[in-house]
Every structure is written in structure tokens, then in C-alpha cells.
Coordinates of C-alpha atoms in Angstrom, one line a residue:
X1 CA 66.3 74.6 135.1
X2 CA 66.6 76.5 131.9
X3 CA 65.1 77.5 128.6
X4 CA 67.0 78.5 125.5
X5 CA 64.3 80.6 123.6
X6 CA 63.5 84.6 124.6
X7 CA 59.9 84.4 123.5
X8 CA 57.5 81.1 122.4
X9 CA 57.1 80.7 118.5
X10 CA 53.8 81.8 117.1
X11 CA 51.4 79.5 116.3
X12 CA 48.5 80.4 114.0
X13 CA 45.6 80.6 116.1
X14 CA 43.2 80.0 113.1
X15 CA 43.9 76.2 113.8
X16 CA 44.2 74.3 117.4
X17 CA 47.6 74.6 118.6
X18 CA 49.4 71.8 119.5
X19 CA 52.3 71.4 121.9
X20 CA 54.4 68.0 121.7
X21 CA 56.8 67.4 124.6
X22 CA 59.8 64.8 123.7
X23 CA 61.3 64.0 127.3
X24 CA 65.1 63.7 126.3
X25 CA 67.8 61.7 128.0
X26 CA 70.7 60.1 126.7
X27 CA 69.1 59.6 123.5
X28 CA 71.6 60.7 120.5
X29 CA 71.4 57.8 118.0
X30 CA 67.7 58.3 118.0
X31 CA 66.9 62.2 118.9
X32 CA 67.2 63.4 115.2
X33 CA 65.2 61.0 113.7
X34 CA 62.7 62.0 116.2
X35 CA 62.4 65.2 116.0
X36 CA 62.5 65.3 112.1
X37 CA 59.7 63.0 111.9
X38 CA 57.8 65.7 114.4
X39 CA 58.5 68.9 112.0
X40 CA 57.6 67.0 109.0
X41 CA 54.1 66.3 109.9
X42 CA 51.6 67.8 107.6
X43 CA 49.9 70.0 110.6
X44 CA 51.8 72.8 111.1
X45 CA 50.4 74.5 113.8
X46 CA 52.5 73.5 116.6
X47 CA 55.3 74.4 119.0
X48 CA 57.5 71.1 119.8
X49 CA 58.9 70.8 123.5
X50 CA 62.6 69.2 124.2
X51 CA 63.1 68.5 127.7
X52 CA 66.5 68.0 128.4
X53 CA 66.6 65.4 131.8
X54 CA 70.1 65.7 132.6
X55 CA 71.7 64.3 129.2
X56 CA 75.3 62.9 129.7
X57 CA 75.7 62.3 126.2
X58 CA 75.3 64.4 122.9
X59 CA 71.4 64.9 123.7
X60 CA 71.9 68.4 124.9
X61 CA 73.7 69.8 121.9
X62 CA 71.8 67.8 119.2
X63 CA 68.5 69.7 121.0
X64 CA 70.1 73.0 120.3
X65 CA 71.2 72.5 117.0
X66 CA 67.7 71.2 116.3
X67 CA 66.5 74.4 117.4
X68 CA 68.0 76.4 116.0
X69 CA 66.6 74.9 112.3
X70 CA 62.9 75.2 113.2
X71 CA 61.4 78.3 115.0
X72 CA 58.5 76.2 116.5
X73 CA 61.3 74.2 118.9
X74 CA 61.8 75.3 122.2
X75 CA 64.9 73.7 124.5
X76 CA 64.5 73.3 128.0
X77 CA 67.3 72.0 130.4
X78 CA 66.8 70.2 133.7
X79 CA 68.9 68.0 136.5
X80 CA 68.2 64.6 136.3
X81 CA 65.0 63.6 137.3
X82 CA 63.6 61.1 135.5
X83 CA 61.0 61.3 132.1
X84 CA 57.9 61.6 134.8
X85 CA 59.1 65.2 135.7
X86 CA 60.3 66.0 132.3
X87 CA 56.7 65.4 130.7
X88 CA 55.5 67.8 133.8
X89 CA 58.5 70.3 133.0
X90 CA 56.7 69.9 129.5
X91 CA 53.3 70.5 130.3
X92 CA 54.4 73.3 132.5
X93 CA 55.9 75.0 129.2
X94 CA 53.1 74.2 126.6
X95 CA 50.9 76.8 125.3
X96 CA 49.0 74.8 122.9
X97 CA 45.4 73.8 122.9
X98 CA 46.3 70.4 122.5
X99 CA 49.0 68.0 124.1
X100 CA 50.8 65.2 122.7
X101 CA 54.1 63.3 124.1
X102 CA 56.7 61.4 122.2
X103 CA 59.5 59.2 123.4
X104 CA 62.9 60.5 121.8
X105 CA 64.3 57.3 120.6
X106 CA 60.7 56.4 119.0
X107 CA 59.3 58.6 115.8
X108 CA 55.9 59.2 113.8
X109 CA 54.2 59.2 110.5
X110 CA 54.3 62.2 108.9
X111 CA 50.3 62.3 108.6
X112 CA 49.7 61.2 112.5
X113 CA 48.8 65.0 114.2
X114 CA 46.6 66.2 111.1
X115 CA 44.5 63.0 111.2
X116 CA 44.3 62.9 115.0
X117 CA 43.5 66.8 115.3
X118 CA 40.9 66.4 112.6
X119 CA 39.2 63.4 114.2
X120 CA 39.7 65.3 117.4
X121 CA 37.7 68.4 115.9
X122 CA 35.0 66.5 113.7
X123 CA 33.7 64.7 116.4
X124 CA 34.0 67.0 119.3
X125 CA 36.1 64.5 121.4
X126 CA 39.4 65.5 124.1
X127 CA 41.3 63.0 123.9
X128 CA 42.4 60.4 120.9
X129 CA 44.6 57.2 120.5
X130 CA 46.0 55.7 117.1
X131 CA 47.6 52.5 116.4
X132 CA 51.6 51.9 116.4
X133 CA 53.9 49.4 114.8
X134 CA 57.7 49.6 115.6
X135 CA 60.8 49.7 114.1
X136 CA 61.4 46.0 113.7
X137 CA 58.2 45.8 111.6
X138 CA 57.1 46.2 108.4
X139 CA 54.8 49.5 108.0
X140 CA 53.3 48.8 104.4
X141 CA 49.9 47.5 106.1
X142 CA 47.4 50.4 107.1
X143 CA 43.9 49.9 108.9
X144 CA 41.7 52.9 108.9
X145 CA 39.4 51.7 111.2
X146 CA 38.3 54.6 113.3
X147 CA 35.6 54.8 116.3
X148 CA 34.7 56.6 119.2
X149 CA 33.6 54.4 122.2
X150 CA 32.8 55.2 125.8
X151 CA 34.2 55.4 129.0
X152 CA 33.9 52.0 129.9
X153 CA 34.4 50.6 126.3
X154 CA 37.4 52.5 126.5
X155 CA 38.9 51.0 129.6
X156 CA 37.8 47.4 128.9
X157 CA 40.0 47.8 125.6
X158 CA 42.9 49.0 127.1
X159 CA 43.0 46.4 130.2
X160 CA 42.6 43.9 127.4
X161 CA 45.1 45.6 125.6
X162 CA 47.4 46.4 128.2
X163 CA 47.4 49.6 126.4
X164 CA 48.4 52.8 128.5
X165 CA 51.3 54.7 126.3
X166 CA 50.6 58.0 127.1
X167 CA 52.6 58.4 123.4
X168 CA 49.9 57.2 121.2
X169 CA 47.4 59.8 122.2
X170 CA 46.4 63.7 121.9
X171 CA 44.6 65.5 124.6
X172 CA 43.2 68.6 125.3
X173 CA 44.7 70.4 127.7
X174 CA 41.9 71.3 129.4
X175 CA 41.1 67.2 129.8
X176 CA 44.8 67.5 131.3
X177 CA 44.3 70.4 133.7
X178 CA 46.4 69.9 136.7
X179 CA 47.0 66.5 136.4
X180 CA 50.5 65.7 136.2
X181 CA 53.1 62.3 136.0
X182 CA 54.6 60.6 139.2
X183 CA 58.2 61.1 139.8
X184 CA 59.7 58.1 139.6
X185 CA 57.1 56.0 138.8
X186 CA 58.2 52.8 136.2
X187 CA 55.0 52.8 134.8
X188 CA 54.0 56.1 135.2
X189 CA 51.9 56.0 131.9
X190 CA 49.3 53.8 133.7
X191 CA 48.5 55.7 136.3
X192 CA 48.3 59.0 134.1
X193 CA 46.0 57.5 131.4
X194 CA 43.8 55.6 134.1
X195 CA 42.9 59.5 135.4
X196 CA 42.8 60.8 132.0
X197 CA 39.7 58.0 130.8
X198 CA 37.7 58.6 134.5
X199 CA 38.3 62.4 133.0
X200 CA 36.8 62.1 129.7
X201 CA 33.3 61.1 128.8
X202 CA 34.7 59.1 125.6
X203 CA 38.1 59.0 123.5
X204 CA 38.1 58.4 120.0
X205 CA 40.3 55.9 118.4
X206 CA 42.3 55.5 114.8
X207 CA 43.8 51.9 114.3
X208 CA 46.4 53.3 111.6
X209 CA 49.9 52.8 112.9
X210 CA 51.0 56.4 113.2
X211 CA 53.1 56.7 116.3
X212 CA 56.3 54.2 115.8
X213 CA 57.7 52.5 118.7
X214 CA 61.6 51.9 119.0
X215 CA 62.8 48.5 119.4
X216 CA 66.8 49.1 118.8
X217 CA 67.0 50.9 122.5
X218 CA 66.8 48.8 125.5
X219 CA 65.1 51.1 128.9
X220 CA 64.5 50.2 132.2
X221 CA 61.0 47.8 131.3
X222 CA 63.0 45.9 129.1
X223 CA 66.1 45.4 131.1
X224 CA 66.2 42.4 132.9
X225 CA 64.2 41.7 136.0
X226 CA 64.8 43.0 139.5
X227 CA 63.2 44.8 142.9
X228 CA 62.3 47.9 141.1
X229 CA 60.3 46.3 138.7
X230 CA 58.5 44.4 142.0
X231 CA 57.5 47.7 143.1
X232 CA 55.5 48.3 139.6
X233 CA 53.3 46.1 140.8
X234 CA 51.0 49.1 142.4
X235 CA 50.3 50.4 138.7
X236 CA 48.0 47.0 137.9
X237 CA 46.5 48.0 141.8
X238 CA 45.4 51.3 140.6
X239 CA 43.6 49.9 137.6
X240 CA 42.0 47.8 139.7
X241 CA 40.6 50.1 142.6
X242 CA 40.0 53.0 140.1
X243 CA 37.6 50.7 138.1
X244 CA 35.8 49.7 141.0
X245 CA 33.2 52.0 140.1
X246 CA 32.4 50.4 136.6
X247 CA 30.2 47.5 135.5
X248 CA 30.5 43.9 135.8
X249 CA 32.8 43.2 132.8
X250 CA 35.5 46.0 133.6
X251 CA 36.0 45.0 136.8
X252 CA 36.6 41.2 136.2
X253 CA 39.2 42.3 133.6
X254 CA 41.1 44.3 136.0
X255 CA 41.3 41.5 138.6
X256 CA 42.1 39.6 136.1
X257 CA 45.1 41.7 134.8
X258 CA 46.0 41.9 138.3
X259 CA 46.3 38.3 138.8
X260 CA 48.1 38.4 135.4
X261 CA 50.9 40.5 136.9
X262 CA 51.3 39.6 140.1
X263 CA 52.0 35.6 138.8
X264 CA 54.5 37.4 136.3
X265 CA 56.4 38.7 139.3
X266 CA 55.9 35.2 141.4
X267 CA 57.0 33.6 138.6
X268 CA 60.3 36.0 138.1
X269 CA 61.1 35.7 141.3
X270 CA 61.3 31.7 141.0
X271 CA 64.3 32.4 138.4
X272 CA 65.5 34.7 140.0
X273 CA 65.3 33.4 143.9
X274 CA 68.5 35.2 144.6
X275 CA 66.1 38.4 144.9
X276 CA 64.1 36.4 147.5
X277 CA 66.0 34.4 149.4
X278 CA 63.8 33.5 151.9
X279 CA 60.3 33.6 150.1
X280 CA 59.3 37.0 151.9
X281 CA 58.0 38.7 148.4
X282 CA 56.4 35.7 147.1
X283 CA 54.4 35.2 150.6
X284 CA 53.4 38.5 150.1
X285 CA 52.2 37.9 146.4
X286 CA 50.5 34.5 146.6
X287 CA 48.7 35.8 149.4
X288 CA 48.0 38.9 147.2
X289 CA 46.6 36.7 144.4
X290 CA 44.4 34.5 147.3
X291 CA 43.1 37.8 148.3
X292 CA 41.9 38.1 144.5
X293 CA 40.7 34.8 144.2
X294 CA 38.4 35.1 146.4
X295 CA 36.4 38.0 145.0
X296 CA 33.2 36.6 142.6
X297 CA 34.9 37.5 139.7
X298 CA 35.9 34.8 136.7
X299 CA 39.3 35.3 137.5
X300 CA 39.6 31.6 138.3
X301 CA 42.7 30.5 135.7
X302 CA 45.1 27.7 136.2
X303 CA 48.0 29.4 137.0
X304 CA 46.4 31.4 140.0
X305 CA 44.7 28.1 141.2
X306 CA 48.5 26.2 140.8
X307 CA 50.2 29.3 142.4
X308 CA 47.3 29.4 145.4
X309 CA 47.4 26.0 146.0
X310 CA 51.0 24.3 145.5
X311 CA 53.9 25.0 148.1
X312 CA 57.1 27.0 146.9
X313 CA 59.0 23.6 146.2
X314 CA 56.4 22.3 144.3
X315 CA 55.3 24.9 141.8
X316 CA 59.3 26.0 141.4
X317 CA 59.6 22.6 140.0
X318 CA 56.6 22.8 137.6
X319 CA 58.1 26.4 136.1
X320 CA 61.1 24.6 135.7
X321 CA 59.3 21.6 133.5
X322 CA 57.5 24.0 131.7
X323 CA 60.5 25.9 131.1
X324 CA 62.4 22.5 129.9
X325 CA 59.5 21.9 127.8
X326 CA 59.3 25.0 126.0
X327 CA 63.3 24.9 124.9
X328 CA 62.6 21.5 123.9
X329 CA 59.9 22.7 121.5
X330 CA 61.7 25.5 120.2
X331 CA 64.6 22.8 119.8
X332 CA 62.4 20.6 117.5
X333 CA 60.9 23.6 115.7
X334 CA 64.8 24.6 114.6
X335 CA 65.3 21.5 113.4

């Protein structure tokens, strides 16, 4: 690993510092844009991370250029490992009082740190989430709603949500500690912002669409199904066993949004039964969801019941007529 900067810019300590790590890996139609919209913001006071994972394109040599045009960039170069360990080669180099993490294909509003730092400051909070929109998406519409809501109203929002971007939030270092991102994790962002709410006491939230997500690059969780993505299903476990110790309401959400995922993945593995030749995943999975069933939560849907109930033949063939019936809708609706 190495870093291209003799000494770390400095940041006026008269305001919070902030340190935003950008993971970077293969990323050269998108990198600039990203990092402009990063110096542009209106708070200043900040020293902006590029992790280099390993580039095979331009990445590496857009980084440094980028560099050198803003003092407050610092470059740092690693093997391939994966954007888990770059964030944790990031948070290993920050200074700042506060942390925030953007993707390097995605970019920000120009007004998203000041807000967030101020909101952070005002109300005494260590950690903060705004809204997003993306790239495909008109961004003329703005809601300021703000709030601040507990632990638990926190987590029952984001299970609702499905809302875990580690992206769309700033945190105070000291909230982050030693916690750090699991190599090779898909959805690593669950499991680190599951650990960050049992951390904080409350997070405060702005619904204004500041952080904007990138829909021209495909990645690995929108490329198309296969056993990797199978595996993911522990993240949807973890929200599950770490909200054991909440109330009534939290916990039925997160059996619920386990159920949720596990049918996703018995129903991808139905059109895809090449993956599963002999049904030994989706044994494991509708007994998985039985397992939930049975717990006195209202988790109870119709799905879950069809999926507990029906043998493989049968409930193949009722996918496949609700697949048949859904292209002939979309049919009719082109007509």
C-alpha cells in the first residue's frame, strides 16, 4: 500500500473536520464527476480520501491528477481487495472529526456536508442520514423535512426502508471507533450500519435528496443472480438477531424482512434451477422460512404460507403463471 502526499492538508480546526473516503475501483467515466461534486461543497473544512483498490483502468491516474488541483485530496494505492477494506484503508487515514463515504461512480449536492454538519452540531447528535435521488431522476423536487428519532425509531425505518447505504450518512468518528467493514462482504453496508444504530442513542435525519445515486454503472448487486448473492443472505440474519433486543414492533419487521429475502432467493433459484439442481439450497431455505414462521410474530404473508406449504413442482409452476401473467399485463398496458 501507498500514499502520495508527504504531510495531511490542514484543516481549520475552528470548524469540525471532516474526512470523506471515495473507495475507487475501475471507475473512470464517473471518478471526476465525483470528486468535483466533493470539492464544491459549500463546507470547506475537509480532507477527501481516494482509495485506490487495485484500479485496472484510468482510476489511478485520474486520482492523481485530481490531487494534485486540490490540497485537501489525499491518494492512497492498494492491491485489490475489495471496497470493504478500502473504506477501512480510509478510515485508517482519516483525521477528521467527522466521517462520511461516497461511492465513486455516485456524486452530491453541493449543499449536502454543510447541512448535515450543521444539523449534526445544532442538535448534538453522531450520526445523520439525508435523502438521495439518482441519476435517472429528476432532482427539481426538494423535501426539507428534518427529525431526529430514536434508536428503535431508527431501525424500524430503515428495515421498512431497506435503508443501510453507509453513503447517505455522516458520523462521528468517535461513534465509529474501531468498528470497521467486512472484507468481502456483498452487503457489507448492512452489517456496518446495524452496529453503528446499537452504537448511537439517536441519528438525526434530512429527507432533502443530497447524496445522488448512480444508475448508468451496473456492480455486483445489480448483475444478474447467482451463488454469491445466495450467500448475502446472512446480512437480513444479522438484522434479525441484533434486534432481538428491541420491542415488539422491530422485531416483527425484521422476521418479516427476513422472510422477504429468503423467498427472493427461493424464488431466484426457481429461474434459475440450473444453480440448484437438485433442490439442496431451496431445502435449506424453505426450511429457513418454516423456522420463521413459526415464531409469534405477524409474519404470516401469502407467499411464505405458499412457499411452506406447496412442494417444489407445485409452487415452480405458480411463479411461472404469475410470471406469464405479469408479461401479459405489461403486454396490454403497451398496447
Amino acid at each position: 500500500m501507498s500514499r502520495f502526499r508527504d504531510s495531511v492538508p490542514t484543516i481549520n480546526r475552528k470548524e469540525p473536520s471532516l474526512s470523506v473516503i471515495v473507495p475507487v475501483y475501475n471507475a473512470a467515466p464517473y471518478l471526476k464527476r465525483c470528486v468535483e461534486s466533493i470539492c464544491n461543497q459549500t463546507y470547506k473544512q475537509m480532507e477527501i480520501i481516494l482509495v485506490d483498490d487495485g484500479s485496472t483502468d484510468e482510476s489511478f491516474n485520474i486520482c492523481k491528477i485530481l490531487e494534485k488541483n486540490d490540497s485537501r485530496i489525499v491518494v492512497v494505492q492498494q492491491a485489490n481487495a475489495g471496497s470493504s477494506v478500502a473504506r477501512n484503508t480510509g478510515l485508517d487515514f482519516a483525521t477528521g472529526d467527522y466521517i462520511a463515504f461516497i461511492d465513486s461512480d455516485d456524486s452530491i449536492n453541493e449543499r449536502m456536508f454543510e447541512t448535515m454538519i450543521n444539523f449534526i452540531l445544532e442538535n448534538e447528535l453522531e450520526v445523520v442520514e439525508c435523502g438521495l435521488t439518482s441519476t435517472n431522476k429528476k432532482q427539481n423536487v426538494s423535501d426539507s423535512n428534518t427529525f431526529i428519532e430514536s434508536r428503535e425509531k431508527a431501525m424500524e425505518r430503515l428495515i421498512r426502508e431497506k435503508n443501510w447505504s453507509v453513503w447517505r450518512r455522516i458520523y462521528k468518528k468517535e461513534l465509529i471507533g474501531n468498528l470497521r467493514f467486512i472484507p468481502g462482504k456483498i452487503h457489507q453496508d448492512v452489517f456496518f450500519t446495524v452496529d453503528i444504530l446499537n452504537r448511537a442513542e439517536k441519528q438525526g435525519y434530512i429527507a432533502e435528496p443530497f447524496y445522488i445515486y448512480n444508475t448508468e454503472n451496473e456492480s455486483i448487486t445489480r448483475s444478474p443472480y447467482n451463488m454469491k448473492k445466495l450467500a448475502a443472505k446472512d446480512a437480513p440474519y444479522y438484522v434479525f438477531e441484533c434486534t432481538q433486543g428491541y420491542n415488539l414492533n422491530v422485531r416483527t419487521l425484521a422476521s418479516q424482512y427476513l422472510i422477504r429475502t429468503l423467498l427472493s432467493h427461493y424464488d431466484r433459484l426457481f429461474s434459475h434451477s440450473y444453480l440448484d439442481p437438485n433442490y439442496t439450497y431451496r431445502k435449506e431455505i424453505k426450511s429457513e422460512i418454516i423456522d420463521q414462521l413459526k415464531l409469534k410474530y405477524k409474519n404470516n404473508s401469502f407467499f411464505a404460507l405458499l412457499a411452506k406449504y406447496s412442494p417444489f413442482w407445485l409452487y415452480g409452476i405458480i411463479l411461472k403463471l404469475i410470471a406469464l401473467r405479469i408479461k401479459i399485463r405489461l403486454m396490454l398496458l403497451k398496447r
